[in-house]
PDB file of C-alpha atoms in Angstrom:
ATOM      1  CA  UNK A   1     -95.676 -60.246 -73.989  1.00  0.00           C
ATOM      2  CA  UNK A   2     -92.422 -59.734 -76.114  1.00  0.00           C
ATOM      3  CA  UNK A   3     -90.943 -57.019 -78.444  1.00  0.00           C
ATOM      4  CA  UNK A   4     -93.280 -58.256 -81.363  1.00  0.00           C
ATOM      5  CA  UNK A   5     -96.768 -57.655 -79.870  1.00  0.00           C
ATOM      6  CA  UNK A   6     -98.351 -54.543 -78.812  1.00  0.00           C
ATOM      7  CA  UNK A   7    -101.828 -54.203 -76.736  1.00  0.00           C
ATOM      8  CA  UNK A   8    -104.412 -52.351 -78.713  1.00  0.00           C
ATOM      9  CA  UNK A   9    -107.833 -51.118 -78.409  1.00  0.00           C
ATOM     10  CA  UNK A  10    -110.254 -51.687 -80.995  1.00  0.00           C
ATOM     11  CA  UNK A  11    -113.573 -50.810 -80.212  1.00  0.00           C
ATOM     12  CA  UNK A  12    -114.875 -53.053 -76.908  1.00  0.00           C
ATOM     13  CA  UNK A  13    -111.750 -54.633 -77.136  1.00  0.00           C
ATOM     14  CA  UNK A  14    -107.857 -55.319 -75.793  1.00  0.00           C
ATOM     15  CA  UNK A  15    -106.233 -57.223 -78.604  1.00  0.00           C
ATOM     16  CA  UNK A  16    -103.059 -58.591 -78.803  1.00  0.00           C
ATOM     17  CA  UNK A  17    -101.625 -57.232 -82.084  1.00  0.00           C
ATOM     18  CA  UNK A  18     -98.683 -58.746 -84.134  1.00  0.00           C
ATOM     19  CA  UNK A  19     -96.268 -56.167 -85.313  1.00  0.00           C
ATOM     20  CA  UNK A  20     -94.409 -58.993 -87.063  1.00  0.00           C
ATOM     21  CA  UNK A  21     -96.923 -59.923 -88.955  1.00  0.00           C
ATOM     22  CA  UNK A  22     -98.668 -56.908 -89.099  1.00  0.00           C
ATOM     23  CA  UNK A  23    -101.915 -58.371 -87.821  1.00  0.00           C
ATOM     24  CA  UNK A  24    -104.369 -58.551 -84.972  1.00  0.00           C
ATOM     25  CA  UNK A  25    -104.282 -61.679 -82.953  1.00  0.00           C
ATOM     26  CA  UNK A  26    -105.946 -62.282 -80.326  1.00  0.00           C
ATOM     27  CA  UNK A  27    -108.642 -60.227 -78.359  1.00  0.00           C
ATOM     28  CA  UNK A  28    -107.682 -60.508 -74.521  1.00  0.00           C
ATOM     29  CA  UNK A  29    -110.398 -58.957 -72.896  1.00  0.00           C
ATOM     30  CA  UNK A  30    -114.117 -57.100 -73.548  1.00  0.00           C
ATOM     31  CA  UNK A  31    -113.833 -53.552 -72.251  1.00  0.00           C
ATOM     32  CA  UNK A  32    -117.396 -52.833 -70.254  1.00  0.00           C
ATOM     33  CA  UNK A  33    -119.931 -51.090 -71.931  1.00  0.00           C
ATOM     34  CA  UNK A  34    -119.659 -46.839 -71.948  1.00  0.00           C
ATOM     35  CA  UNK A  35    -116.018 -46.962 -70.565  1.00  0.00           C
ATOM     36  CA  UNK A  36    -112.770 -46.359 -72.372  1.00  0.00           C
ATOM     37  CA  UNK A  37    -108.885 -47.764 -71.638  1.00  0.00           C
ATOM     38  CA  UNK A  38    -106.850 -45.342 -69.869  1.00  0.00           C
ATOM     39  CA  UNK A  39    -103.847 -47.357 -70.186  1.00  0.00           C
ATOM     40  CA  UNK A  40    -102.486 -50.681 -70.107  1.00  0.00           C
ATOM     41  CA  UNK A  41     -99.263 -52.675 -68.854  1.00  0.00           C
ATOM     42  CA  UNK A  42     -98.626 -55.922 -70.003  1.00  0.00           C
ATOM     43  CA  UNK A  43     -95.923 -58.486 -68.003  1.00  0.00           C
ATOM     44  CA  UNK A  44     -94.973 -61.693 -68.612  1.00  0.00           C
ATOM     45  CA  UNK A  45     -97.934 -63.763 -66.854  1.00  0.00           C
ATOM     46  CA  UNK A  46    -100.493 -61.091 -67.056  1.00  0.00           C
ATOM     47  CA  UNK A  47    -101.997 -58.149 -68.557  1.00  0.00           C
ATOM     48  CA  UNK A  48    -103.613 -55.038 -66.075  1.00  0.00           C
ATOM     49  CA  UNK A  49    -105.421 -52.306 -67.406  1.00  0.00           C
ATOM     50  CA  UNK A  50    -107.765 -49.165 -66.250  1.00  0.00           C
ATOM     51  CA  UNK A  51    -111.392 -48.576 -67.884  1.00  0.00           C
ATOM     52  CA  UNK A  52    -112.857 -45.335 -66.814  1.00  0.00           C
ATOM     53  CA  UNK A  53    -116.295 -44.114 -67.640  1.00  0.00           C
ATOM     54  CA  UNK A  54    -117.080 -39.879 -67.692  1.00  0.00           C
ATOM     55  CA  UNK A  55    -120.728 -39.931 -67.737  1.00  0.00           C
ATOM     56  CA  UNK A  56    -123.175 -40.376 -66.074  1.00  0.00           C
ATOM     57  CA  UNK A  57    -120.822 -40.401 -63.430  1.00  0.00           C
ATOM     58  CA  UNK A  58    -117.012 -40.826 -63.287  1.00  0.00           C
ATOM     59  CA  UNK A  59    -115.984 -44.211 -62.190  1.00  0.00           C
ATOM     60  CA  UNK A  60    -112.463 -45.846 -62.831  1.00  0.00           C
ATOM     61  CA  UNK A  61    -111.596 -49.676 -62.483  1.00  0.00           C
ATOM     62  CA  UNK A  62    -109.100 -51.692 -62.514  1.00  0.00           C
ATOM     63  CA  UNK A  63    -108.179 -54.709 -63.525  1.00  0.00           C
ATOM     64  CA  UNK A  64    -105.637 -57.860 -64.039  1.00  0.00           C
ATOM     65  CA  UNK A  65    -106.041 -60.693 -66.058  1.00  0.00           C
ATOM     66  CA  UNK A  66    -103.588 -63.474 -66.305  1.00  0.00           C
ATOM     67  CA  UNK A  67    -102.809 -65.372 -69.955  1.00  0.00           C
ATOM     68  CA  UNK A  68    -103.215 -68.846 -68.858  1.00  0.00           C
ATOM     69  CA  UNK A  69    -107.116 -67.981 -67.632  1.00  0.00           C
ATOM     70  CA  UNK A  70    -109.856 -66.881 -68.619  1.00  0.00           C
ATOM     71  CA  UNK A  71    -110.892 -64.971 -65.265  1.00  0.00           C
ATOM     72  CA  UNK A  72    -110.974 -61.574 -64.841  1.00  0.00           C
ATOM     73  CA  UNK A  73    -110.365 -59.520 -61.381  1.00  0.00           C
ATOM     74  CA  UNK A  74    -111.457 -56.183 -60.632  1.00  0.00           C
ATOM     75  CA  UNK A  75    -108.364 -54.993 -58.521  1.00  0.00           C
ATOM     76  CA  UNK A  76    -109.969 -51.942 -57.501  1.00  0.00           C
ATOM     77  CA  UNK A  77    -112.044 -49.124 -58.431  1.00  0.00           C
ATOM     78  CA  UNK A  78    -113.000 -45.454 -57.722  1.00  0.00           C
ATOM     79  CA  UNK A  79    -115.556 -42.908 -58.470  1.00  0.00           C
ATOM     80  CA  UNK A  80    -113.378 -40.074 -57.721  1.00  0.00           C
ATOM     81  CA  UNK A  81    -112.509 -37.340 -60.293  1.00  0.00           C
ATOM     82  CA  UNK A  82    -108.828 -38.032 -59.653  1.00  0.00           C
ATOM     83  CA  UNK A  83    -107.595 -40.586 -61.919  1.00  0.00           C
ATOM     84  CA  UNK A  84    -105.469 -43.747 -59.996  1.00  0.00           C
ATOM     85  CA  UNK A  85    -101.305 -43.216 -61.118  1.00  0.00           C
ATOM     86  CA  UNK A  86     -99.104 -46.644 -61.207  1.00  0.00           C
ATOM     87  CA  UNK A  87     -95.308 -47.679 -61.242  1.00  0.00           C
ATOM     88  CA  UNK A  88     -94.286 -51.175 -61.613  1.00  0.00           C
ATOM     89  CA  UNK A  89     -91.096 -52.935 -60.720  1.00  0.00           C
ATOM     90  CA  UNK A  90     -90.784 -56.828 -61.314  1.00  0.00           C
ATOM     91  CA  UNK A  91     -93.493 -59.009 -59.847  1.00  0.00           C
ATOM     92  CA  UNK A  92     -95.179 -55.451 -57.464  1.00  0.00           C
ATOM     93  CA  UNK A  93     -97.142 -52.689 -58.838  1.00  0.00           C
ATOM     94  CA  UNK A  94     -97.355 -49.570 -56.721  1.00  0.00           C
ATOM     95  CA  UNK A  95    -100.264 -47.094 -56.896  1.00  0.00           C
ATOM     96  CA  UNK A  96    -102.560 -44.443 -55.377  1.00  0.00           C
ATOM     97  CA  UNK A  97    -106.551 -43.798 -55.106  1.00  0.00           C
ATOM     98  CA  UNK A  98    -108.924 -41.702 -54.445  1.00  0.00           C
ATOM     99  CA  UNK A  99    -111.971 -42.954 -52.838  1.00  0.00           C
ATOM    100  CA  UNK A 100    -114.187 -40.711 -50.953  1.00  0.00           C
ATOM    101  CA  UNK A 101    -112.247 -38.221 -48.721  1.00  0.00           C
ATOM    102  CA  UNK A 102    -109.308 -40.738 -48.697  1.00  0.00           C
ATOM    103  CA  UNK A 103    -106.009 -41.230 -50.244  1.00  0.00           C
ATOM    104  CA  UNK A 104    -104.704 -44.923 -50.577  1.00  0.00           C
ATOM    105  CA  UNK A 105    -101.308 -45.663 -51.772  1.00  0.00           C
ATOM    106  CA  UNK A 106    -101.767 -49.781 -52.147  1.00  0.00           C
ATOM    107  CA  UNK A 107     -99.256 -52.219 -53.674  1.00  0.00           C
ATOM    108  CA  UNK A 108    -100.082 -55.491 -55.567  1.00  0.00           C
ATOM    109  CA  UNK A 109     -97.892 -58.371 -56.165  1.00  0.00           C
ATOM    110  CA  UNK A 110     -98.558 -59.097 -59.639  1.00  0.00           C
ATOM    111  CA  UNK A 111     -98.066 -63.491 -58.995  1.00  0.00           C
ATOM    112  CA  UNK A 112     -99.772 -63.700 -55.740  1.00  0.00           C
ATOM    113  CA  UNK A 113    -102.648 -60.859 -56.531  1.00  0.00           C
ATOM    114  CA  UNK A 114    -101.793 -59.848 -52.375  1.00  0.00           C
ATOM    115  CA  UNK A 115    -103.179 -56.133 -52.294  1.00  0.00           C
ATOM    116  CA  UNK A 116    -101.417 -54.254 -49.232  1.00  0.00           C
ATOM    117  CA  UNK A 117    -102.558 -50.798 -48.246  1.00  0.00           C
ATOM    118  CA  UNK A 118     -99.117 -48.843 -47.886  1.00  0.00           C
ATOM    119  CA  UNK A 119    -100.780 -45.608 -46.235  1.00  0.00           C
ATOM    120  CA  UNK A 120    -104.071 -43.540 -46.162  1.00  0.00           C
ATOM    121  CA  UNK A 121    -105.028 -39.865 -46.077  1.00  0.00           C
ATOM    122  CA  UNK A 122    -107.721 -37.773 -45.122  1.00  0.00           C
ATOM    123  CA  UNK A 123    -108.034 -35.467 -48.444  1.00  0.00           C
ATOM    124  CA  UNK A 124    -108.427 -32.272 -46.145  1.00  0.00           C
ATOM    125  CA  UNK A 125    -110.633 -30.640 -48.047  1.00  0.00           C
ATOM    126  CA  UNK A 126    -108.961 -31.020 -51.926  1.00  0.00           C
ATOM    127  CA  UNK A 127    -105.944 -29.100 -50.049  1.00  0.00           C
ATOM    128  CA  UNK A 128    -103.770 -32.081 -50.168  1.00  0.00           C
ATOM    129  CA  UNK A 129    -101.837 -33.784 -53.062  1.00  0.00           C
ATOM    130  CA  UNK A 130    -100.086 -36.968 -53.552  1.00  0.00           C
ATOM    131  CA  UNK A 131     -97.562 -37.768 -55.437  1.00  0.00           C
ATOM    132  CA  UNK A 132     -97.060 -40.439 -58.117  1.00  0.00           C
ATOM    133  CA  UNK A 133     -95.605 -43.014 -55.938  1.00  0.00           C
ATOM    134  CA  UNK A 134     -92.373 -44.653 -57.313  1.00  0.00           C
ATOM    135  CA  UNK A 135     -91.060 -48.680 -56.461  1.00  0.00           C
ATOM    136  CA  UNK A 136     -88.522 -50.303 -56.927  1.00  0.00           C
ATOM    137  CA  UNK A 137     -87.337 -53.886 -56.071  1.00  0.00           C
ATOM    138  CA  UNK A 138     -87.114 -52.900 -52.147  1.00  0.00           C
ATOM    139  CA  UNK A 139     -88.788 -49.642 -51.604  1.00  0.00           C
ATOM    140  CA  UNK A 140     -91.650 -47.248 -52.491  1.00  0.00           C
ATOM    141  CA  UNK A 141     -91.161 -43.915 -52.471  1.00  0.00           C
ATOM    142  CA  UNK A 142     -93.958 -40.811 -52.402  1.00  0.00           C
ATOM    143  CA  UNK A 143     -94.813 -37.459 -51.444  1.00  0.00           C
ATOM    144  CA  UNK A 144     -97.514 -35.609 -49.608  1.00  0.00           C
ATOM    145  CA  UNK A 145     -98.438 -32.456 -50.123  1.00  0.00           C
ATOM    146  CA  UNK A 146    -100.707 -29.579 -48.335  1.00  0.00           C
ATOM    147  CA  UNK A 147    -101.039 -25.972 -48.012  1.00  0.00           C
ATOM    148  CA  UNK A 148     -98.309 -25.726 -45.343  1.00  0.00           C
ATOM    149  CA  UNK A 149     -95.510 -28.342 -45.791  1.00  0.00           C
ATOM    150  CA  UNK A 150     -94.305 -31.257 -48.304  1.00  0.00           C
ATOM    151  CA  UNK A 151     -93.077 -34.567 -46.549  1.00  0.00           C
ATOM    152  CA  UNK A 152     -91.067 -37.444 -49.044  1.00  0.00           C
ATOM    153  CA  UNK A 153     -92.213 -40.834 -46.927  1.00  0.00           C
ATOM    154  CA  UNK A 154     -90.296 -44.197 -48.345  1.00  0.00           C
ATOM    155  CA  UNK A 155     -91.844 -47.695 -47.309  1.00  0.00           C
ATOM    156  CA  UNK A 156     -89.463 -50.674 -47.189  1.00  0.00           C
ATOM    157  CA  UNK A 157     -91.527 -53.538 -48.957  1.00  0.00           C
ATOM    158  CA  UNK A 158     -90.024 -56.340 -47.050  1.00  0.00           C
ATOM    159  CA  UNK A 159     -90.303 -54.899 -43.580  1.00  0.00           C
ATOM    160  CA  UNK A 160     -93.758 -53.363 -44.424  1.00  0.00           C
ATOM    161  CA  UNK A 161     -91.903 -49.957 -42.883  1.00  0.00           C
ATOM    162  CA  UNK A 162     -92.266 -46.333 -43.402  1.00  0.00           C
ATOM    163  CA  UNK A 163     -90.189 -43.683 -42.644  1.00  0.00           C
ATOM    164  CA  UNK A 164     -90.074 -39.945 -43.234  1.00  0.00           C
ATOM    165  CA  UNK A 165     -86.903 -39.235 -45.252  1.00  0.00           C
ATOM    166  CA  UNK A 166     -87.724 -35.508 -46.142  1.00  0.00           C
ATOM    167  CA  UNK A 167     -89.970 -33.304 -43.707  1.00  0.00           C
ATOM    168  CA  UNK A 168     -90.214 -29.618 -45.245  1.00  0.00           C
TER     169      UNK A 168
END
């Protein structure tokens, strides 16, 4: 995708839309029946969105779809309340989910579709947040909160390492 074209939604739709011309282009993917486009992110090779659904019951997925197919992959999905929060940095996108009673911070690399699960959490009884996580080219970084104490974690993406860098 470049500087001319913007992703919209129109109706059931993703389209590609010209700004240039000032004209819709081409339709990139059907959005599934009763669900609406939380966002979108489009790269070079590939465009990833998030459809989520209110009633009858919540339920988020999440998907990629790359410009030179046709195919569609459901990355992941949830039927939690709390809504999945991404960060992208070059060919990785970093994100967290709630499924169940568990907290999953889980990177993708966008050109090999490899889905990693960076850490889990018991949700201890809705007393526990978790941060937005952050990435950049080497490192993800994320907190995690509770009733008694915060702790800042960082995970090194080439060594597949955590470490606690702020315990309070």
């Amino acid at each position: 995708m470049d500087e001319n074209n913007i992703i919209i939604q129109d109706e059931e739709k993703l389209i590609k839309y010209n700004l240039k011309k000032s004209k819709k282009e081409d339709v990139l993917v059907s959005i599934e029946n009763g669900y609406n486009v939380n966002w979108v992110n489009t790269f070079d090779n590939c465009i990833i969105w998030m459809e989520t659904r209110n009633t009858p019951n919540i339920s988020s997925k999440i998907y990629i779809k790359y410009y030179d197919s046709e195919n569609i992959r459901l990355i992941d999905e949830t039927t939690n309340k709390v809504l999945p929060k991404f960060s992208v940095s070059g060919d990785k996108m970093v994100y967290y989910i709630v499924d169940k009673e568990l907290f999953y911070i889980k990177i993708i690399n966008l050109e090999s579709e490899e889905i990693d699960i960076v850490a889990s959490y018991e949700s201890n009884n809705n007393k526990m947040y978790i941060s937005q996580p952050s990435i950049n080219k080497s490192n993800i970084v994320w907190s995690c909160m509770d009733t008694e104490k915060s702790i800042i974690y960082m995970y090194d993406v080439k060594t597949k390492s955590t470490e606690v860098i702020s315990d309070n």
